Amino acid sequence: MNIYELRTPALLVHSAALEHNLAIMHNARPRTTLRPHVKAHKCTALARRQVAHGHTAFTCATPREVIGMATAGLGRDLLLANEVLDRTLLGDMAAVQHLATVHIAVDSVDTIDAAADAGLRYVLIDVNIGLPRCGCAPADAGVLADHARSRGLFVSGVMGYEGHLMMVSDRDEQKVRVDRAVDKLLAAHLLVGGEVISGGGTGTYDLHDQLTEVQAGSYALMDTHYAQLGLPFQQACTVLGTVISTCAGHSVVDVGLKALGMDHGNPQVRSVDGESGDVWFVSDEHTTFSNLAVRTNHRVHVLPAHIDPTMALHDVAWVVDGDEVVDQWRIDLRGW
Ligand SMILES: Cc1ncc(COP(=O)(O)O)c(C=O)c1O
C-alpha cells in the first residue's frame, strides 16, 4: 500500500525518523538510564522498538498504560509516574504483578495507604521540584518513605518532574535551573534512600548527570513545539490529510482539531515534497492554510504541535517508509 491509498486523516509514523530518534537517545542515555515515557505514543508496538534499542524499563501515566504494557510482555520494570487513589484501578495494577514489576508514585499518606491496601509492592516517593502538580515537599519525603515501609511497601527511591523547565530556550539558563530543581530531588533522596532517582524529559534529556534515569517520551515521535528547541530529534509523526477545497488564496485539508492535540497551538502544514504552508486556523474537521501549491485531492502532512494528545485521538498509526506503508500499529494504550 502507499499513502495515497489511506483514508484521511491518517496518523503516520515515519520509520526512518523514528529510528534516528531512538538511536540518538540510546546513544545519549543507554539502556535503563532512560525510562521511556509511553504516554507520548500509547503504543506497545512502538515500545517494542524502544526495547530493541536497549530500553527495558518504562514510565506510564495511566493504569491502562501499566496494564497494557504488562499484558503485552513489556513489564520488566514499569513506573506509574502519577498518583492514583481509585482502589479498583490500583487492584487492577496489582493483579498484573505476576507479569510485571510495577512501581507507583506516591506523594501522601493517602496514596501510600491506597497502594498498600491494593496489594501493590513497589513505590517511588514523588517530590515536587518546582512544577505545581503532583509531588510532596522535599522535606516530607523521608516521613512518607517511613510510612510506606511501615505499610510493607518497598521504597525504591524518588522521582520528580521538572516539566516547567522543558521549554527554557537558553541552554545555559536551563541547565542552572534544572540543577536547582534536581538539588531538591537529591535532598529528598538523602531522606528516602533507594537506588532510583528518576526525572527529566525530552527538553532536558542531556542535562542530567545526577539522575539514575530520565523519563523522556516525546523524543521518539517529536512535535513542532519541541522542535523549537533545536534538539537533535526529527519529526517522526504527521497526520496525513486530503486537500478537500481550494479557493483563491487558501486551501483546506481534512485534518482538524479532532485529529490533533491543540494545547500547544496550531500545527504546521507541509506538502509531500516538504514545502511548508502558512496555517490560518484549525476547526473541528479542517485546517485552513495558504502558500502551498496544492489542488483538491492532493495529500498534505499536518505536523502536530503536541504529540501526546495527538496520539490519544487515533486508533491506528500507519508506519511509512517514504510514501510506502510498511506496517500498521494499534494505539493500544489509550484510555484510563
Ligand atoms: C511525569 C513525567 N515525566 C516525564 C515527562 C516527559 O515527557 P516529554 O518527553 O514529553 O518531555 C512527562 C511529560 O509530561 C511527565 O509528566
XYZ file of C-alpha atoms and ligand atoms in Angstrom:
352
model
C 0.000 0.000 0.000
C 1.095 3.568 -0.366
C -0.015 6.698 1.472
C -2.313 7.778 -1.387
C -4.496 4.740 -0.663
C -5.008 5.626 3.028
C -8.232 7.156 4.257
C -7.555 10.547 5.779
C -6.959 11.836 8.370
C -4.330 9.116 8.879
C -1.681 9.186 11.593
C 1.703 8.356 10.057
C 4.869 7.232 11.829
C 7.885 7.874 9.625
C 10.101 4.881 10.320
C 13.463 6.414 9.322
C 12.931 9.465 11.570
C 11.709 7.265 14.430
C 14.760 5.014 14.195
C 17.005 8.098 14.023
C 15.422 9.469 17.212
C 15.672 6.145 19.055
C 19.333 5.779 18.094
C 20.257 9.350 19.148
C 18.565 8.917 22.518
C 20.037 5.495 23.139
C 23.465 6.922 22.426
C 22.890 9.696 24.994
C 21.030 7.617 27.612
C 21.628 3.914 27.039
C 19.595 1.040 28.467
C 17.985 1.724 31.829
C 19.449 5.239 32.095
C 16.370 6.068 30.008
C 12.902 5.030 31.179
C 10.899 5.994 28.045
C 7.514 7.523 28.809
C 4.853 5.579 26.910
C 2.218 8.286 27.355
C 3.851 10.083 24.408
C 2.851 7.295 21.978
C 0.475 4.898 23.807
C 1.582 2.091 21.504
C 3.109 -1.250 22.544
C 4.465 -1.822 19.015
C 6.485 1.400 19.324
C 7.574 0.425 22.850
C 8.968 -2.783 21.312
C 11.175 -0.634 19.064
C 12.449 1.093 22.222
C 13.186 -2.322 23.732
C 15.067 -3.213 20.542
C 17.220 -0.139 21.204
C 18.033 -1.448 24.683
C 15.485 0.221 26.985
C 13.670 -2.257 29.190
C 12.132 -0.026 31.895
C 9.179 2.233 31.044
C 7.278 5.180 32.507
C 3.481 5.236 32.327
C 0.905 7.933 33.093
C -2.262 5.842 33.461
C -3.214 2.454 34.931
C -4.349 1.473 31.404
C -0.774 2.015 30.157
C 0.649 -0.080 33.009
C -1.790 -2.939 32.455
C -1.410 -2.816 28.659
C 2.383 -2.856 28.848
C 2.327 -5.730 31.363
C -0.067 -7.875 29.335
C 1.953 -7.182 26.155
C 5.003 -8.726 27.841
C 6.729 -5.355 28.255
C 6.576 -5.251 32.039
C 10.096 -5.907 33.168
C 10.084 -2.613 35.110
C 7.112 -0.231 34.896
C 6.695 3.042 36.766
C 3.337 4.743 37.050
C 4.666 8.302 37.411
C 1.320 9.527 38.609
C -0.876 9.398 41.701
C -3.865 7.051 41.874
C -6.460 6.741 44.642
C -9.063 4.623 42.855
C -8.972 1.226 44.628
C -10.303 -0.661 41.606
C -7.618 0.698 39.296
C -4.924 0.061 41.918
C -6.250 -3.506 42.311
C -6.165 -3.989 38.527
C -2.494 -2.965 38.506
C -1.728 -5.214 41.486
C -3.310 -8.071 39.529
C -0.661 -7.848 36.778
C 2.283 -8.058 39.188
C 2.836 -11.693 38.161
C 3.606 -10.288 34.687
C 5.415 -7.094 35.615
C 7.347 -5.200 38.225
C 5.044 -2.280 38.962
C 6.260 0.853 40.718
C 3.726 3.507 41.719
C 4.461 7.161 42.507
C 3.102 8.269 45.880
C 3.130 11.718 47.452
C 0.847 11.440 50.514
C -0.264 9.111 53.280
C -3.496 8.557 51.326
C -1.782 7.431 48.117
C 0.561 5.184 50.136
C -2.311 3.584 52.050
C -4.308 3.067 48.860
C -1.345 1.373 47.154
C -0.620 -0.836 50.178
C -4.293 -1.809 50.612
C -4.484 -2.808 46.945
C -1.510 -5.169 47.299
C 0.982 -3.174 45.264
C 4.599 -3.769 46.270
C 6.921 -1.025 44.998
C 6.705 2.747 45.288
C 8.758 5.828 44.461
C 8.278 8.949 46.551
C 7.151 11.652 44.121
C 8.742 15.000 45.009
C 7.635 18.476 43.894
C 10.757 20.025 42.372
C 9.090 23.166 41.026
C 6.195 22.151 38.780
C 2.991 22.811 40.707
C 1.451 19.418 40.023
C 1.894 16.174 41.988
C 4.755 15.575 44.423
C 5.376 16.136 48.126
C 7.571 18.845 49.622
C 11.194 17.606 49.593
C 11.353 17.842 53.417
C 8.337 15.494 53.764
C 9.788 12.737 51.581
C 11.555 10.857 54.421
C 8.464 10.666 56.636
C 6.406 9.382 53.705
C 9.056 6.765 52.909
C 8.974 5.609 56.537
C 5.198 5.351 56.380
C 5.378 3.372 53.124
C 7.874 0.964 54.670
C 5.698 0.586 57.766
C 2.874 -0.461 55.385
C 5.088 -3.190 53.901
C 5.912 -1.357 50.673
C 9.378 -1.444 49.131
C 10.587 2.131 48.546
C 12.857 2.077 45.502
C 13.755 5.774 45.600
C 12.430 9.130 44.401
C 11.076 10.806 41.286
C 10.462 14.447 40.387
C 9.480 16.048 37.098
C 10.774 19.495 36.133
C 8.121 19.992 33.444
C 8.167 23.775 33.939
C 11.751 23.860 32.599
C 11.366 21.795 29.415
C 10.970 24.799 27.103
C 13.604 27.179 28.550
C 15.296 28.137 25.298
C 18.618 29.406 26.687
C 20.523 26.185 27.363
C 22.849 27.695 29.975
C 19.943 29.164 31.905
C 18.057 25.881 31.533
C 20.986 23.902 32.964
C 21.246 26.209 36.017
C 17.514 25.972 36.717
C 17.410 22.203 36.143
C 20.330 21.719 38.544
C 18.471 23.734 41.183
C 15.385 21.551 40.715
C 17.447 18.364 40.859
C 19.091 19.573 44.092
C 15.626 19.386 45.679
C 15.249 15.809 44.436
C 18.696 14.869 45.737
C 17.872 16.377 49.148
C 14.703 14.276 49.240
C 16.657 11.219 48.147
C 19.007 11.610 51.126
C 15.932 11.284 53.371
C 14.361 8.417 51.414
C 17.215 6.218 50.214
C 16.789 3.584 47.489
C 18.506 3.088 44.148
C 16.274 5.156 41.880
C 16.486 8.907 41.231
C 14.108 9.462 38.310
C 13.097 12.621 36.432
C 13.654 14.638 33.294
C 12.034 14.756 29.887
C 12.799 15.363 26.230
C 13.687 19.033 26.746
C 16.248 18.219 29.447
C 17.351 14.701 28.451
C 21.020 15.681 28.085
C 21.270 17.906 31.176
C 21.148 15.206 33.834
C 24.245 13.649 35.332
C 22.782 13.103 38.809
C 19.635 11.180 37.898
C 19.825 7.404 37.599
C 17.213 7.558 34.800
C 15.430 10.058 32.543
C 11.710 9.757 31.742
C 11.657 11.293 28.226
C 8.859 10.251 25.872
C 8.249 12.874 23.174
C 11.717 12.379 21.657
C 10.550 9.258 19.783
C 7.948 10.978 17.577
C 8.532 14.667 18.388
C 6.209 17.621 17.703
C 6.549 21.177 16.416
C 6.564 22.595 19.966
C 9.682 20.654 20.976
C 11.190 21.282 17.511
C 11.614 24.953 18.545
C 14.402 23.876 20.919
C 16.645 22.625 18.123
C 17.063 19.185 19.707
C 18.664 16.518 17.502
C 15.356 14.647 17.094
C 13.311 14.656 13.889
C 9.578 14.983 13.352
C 8.565 11.317 13.061
C 4.790 11.756 13.219
C 2.497 13.584 10.826
C -1.230 13.423 10.246
C -1.845 12.868 6.557
C -4.767 14.785 5.113
C -6.500 15.329 1.795
C -6.965 18.809 0.359
C -10.765 18.962 0.098
C -11.243 22.556 -1.023
C -9.210 25.323 -2.606
C -10.042 28.951 -3.199
C -8.145 31.964 -4.421
C -5.689 32.496 -1.603
C -6.308 29.497 0.661
C -6.799 25.735 0.798
C -8.424 23.371 3.280
C -7.215 19.956 4.458
C -9.467 17.426 6.234
C -7.377 17.341 9.419
C -8.886 19.343 12.255
C -8.651 19.658 15.987
C -10.383 16.282 16.429
C -7.261 14.692 14.923
C -4.662 16.922 16.623
C -3.545 17.814 20.147
C -4.049 21.585 20.064
C -2.962 22.771 23.522
C 0.465 23.799 22.185
C -1.013 25.828 19.341
C -1.582 25.363 15.637
C 0.060 22.573 13.661
C 2.255 23.134 10.631
C 1.293 22.039 7.114
C 3.759 20.587 4.623
C 3.385 19.307 1.101
C 4.531 15.740 0.360
C 7.638 17.384 -1.165
C 8.474 19.065 2.146
C 7.346 22.637 1.320
C 5.788 24.498 4.268
C 2.478 26.370 4.065
C 1.052 29.076 6.339
C -1.619 27.814 8.717
C -4.501 30.254 9.197
C -6.675 28.391 11.680
C -7.884 24.954 12.721
C -11.514 23.984 13.257
C -13.202 20.686 14.154
C -12.512 18.837 10.887
C -10.416 21.344 8.902
C -7.138 23.195 8.759
C -7.091 26.255 6.517
C -3.731 27.251 5.045
C -2.111 29.220 2.246
C 1.124 29.463 0.300
C 1.315 25.849 -0.853
C 0.796 24.912 -4.484
C -1.881 22.245 -3.969
C -5.062 21.158 -5.703
C -8.092 19.247 -4.436
C -7.306 15.605 -3.766
C -3.636 16.322 -3.101
C -2.265 14.877 0.128
C -0.516 17.108 2.681
C 1.168 16.396 6.004
C -0.096 18.158 9.113
C 2.579 18.282 11.834
C 1.113 18.207 15.358
C 2.230 20.797 17.901
C 1.780 18.343 20.806
C 2.411 14.653 20.245
C 0.853 13.064 23.365
C -2.755 14.230 22.947
C -2.491 13.713 19.174
C -1.685 10.014 19.632
C -4.563 9.674 22.092
C -7.015 10.676 19.328
C -6.132 7.895 16.862
C -6.782 4.138 16.757
C -4.005 3.264 14.383
C -0.592 4.511 13.293
C 0.491 3.737 9.750
C 4.231 3.145 9.636
C 5.690 4.564 6.442
C 8.965 4.454 4.594
C 8.701 7.450 2.251
C 5.342 7.018 0.505
C 5.151 3.289 1.188
C 3.085 1.967 4.091
C 5.150 -0.788 5.709
C 3.195 -1.580 8.872
C 0.140 -0.752 10.922
C 0.434 -0.251 14.689
C -2.533 -0.117 17.033
C -2.504 2.772 19.514
C -3.492 0.202 22.099
C -2.758 2.019 25.381
C -5.444 4.706 25.033
C -7.936 5.340 27.806
C -7.506 5.290 31.539
C 5.989 12.595 34.961
C 6.544 12.930 33.622
N 7.795 12.538 33.337
C 8.358 12.810 32.158
C 7.669 13.520 31.181
C 8.462 13.847 29.954
O 7.864 13.871 28.782
P 8.479 14.584 27.484
O 9.362 13.610 26.856
O 7.278 14.901 26.705
O 9.225 15.798 27.904
C 6.381 13.962 31.445
C 5.629 14.749 30.434
O 4.648 15.396 30.679
C 5.790 13.656 32.688
O 4.545 14.058 33.001
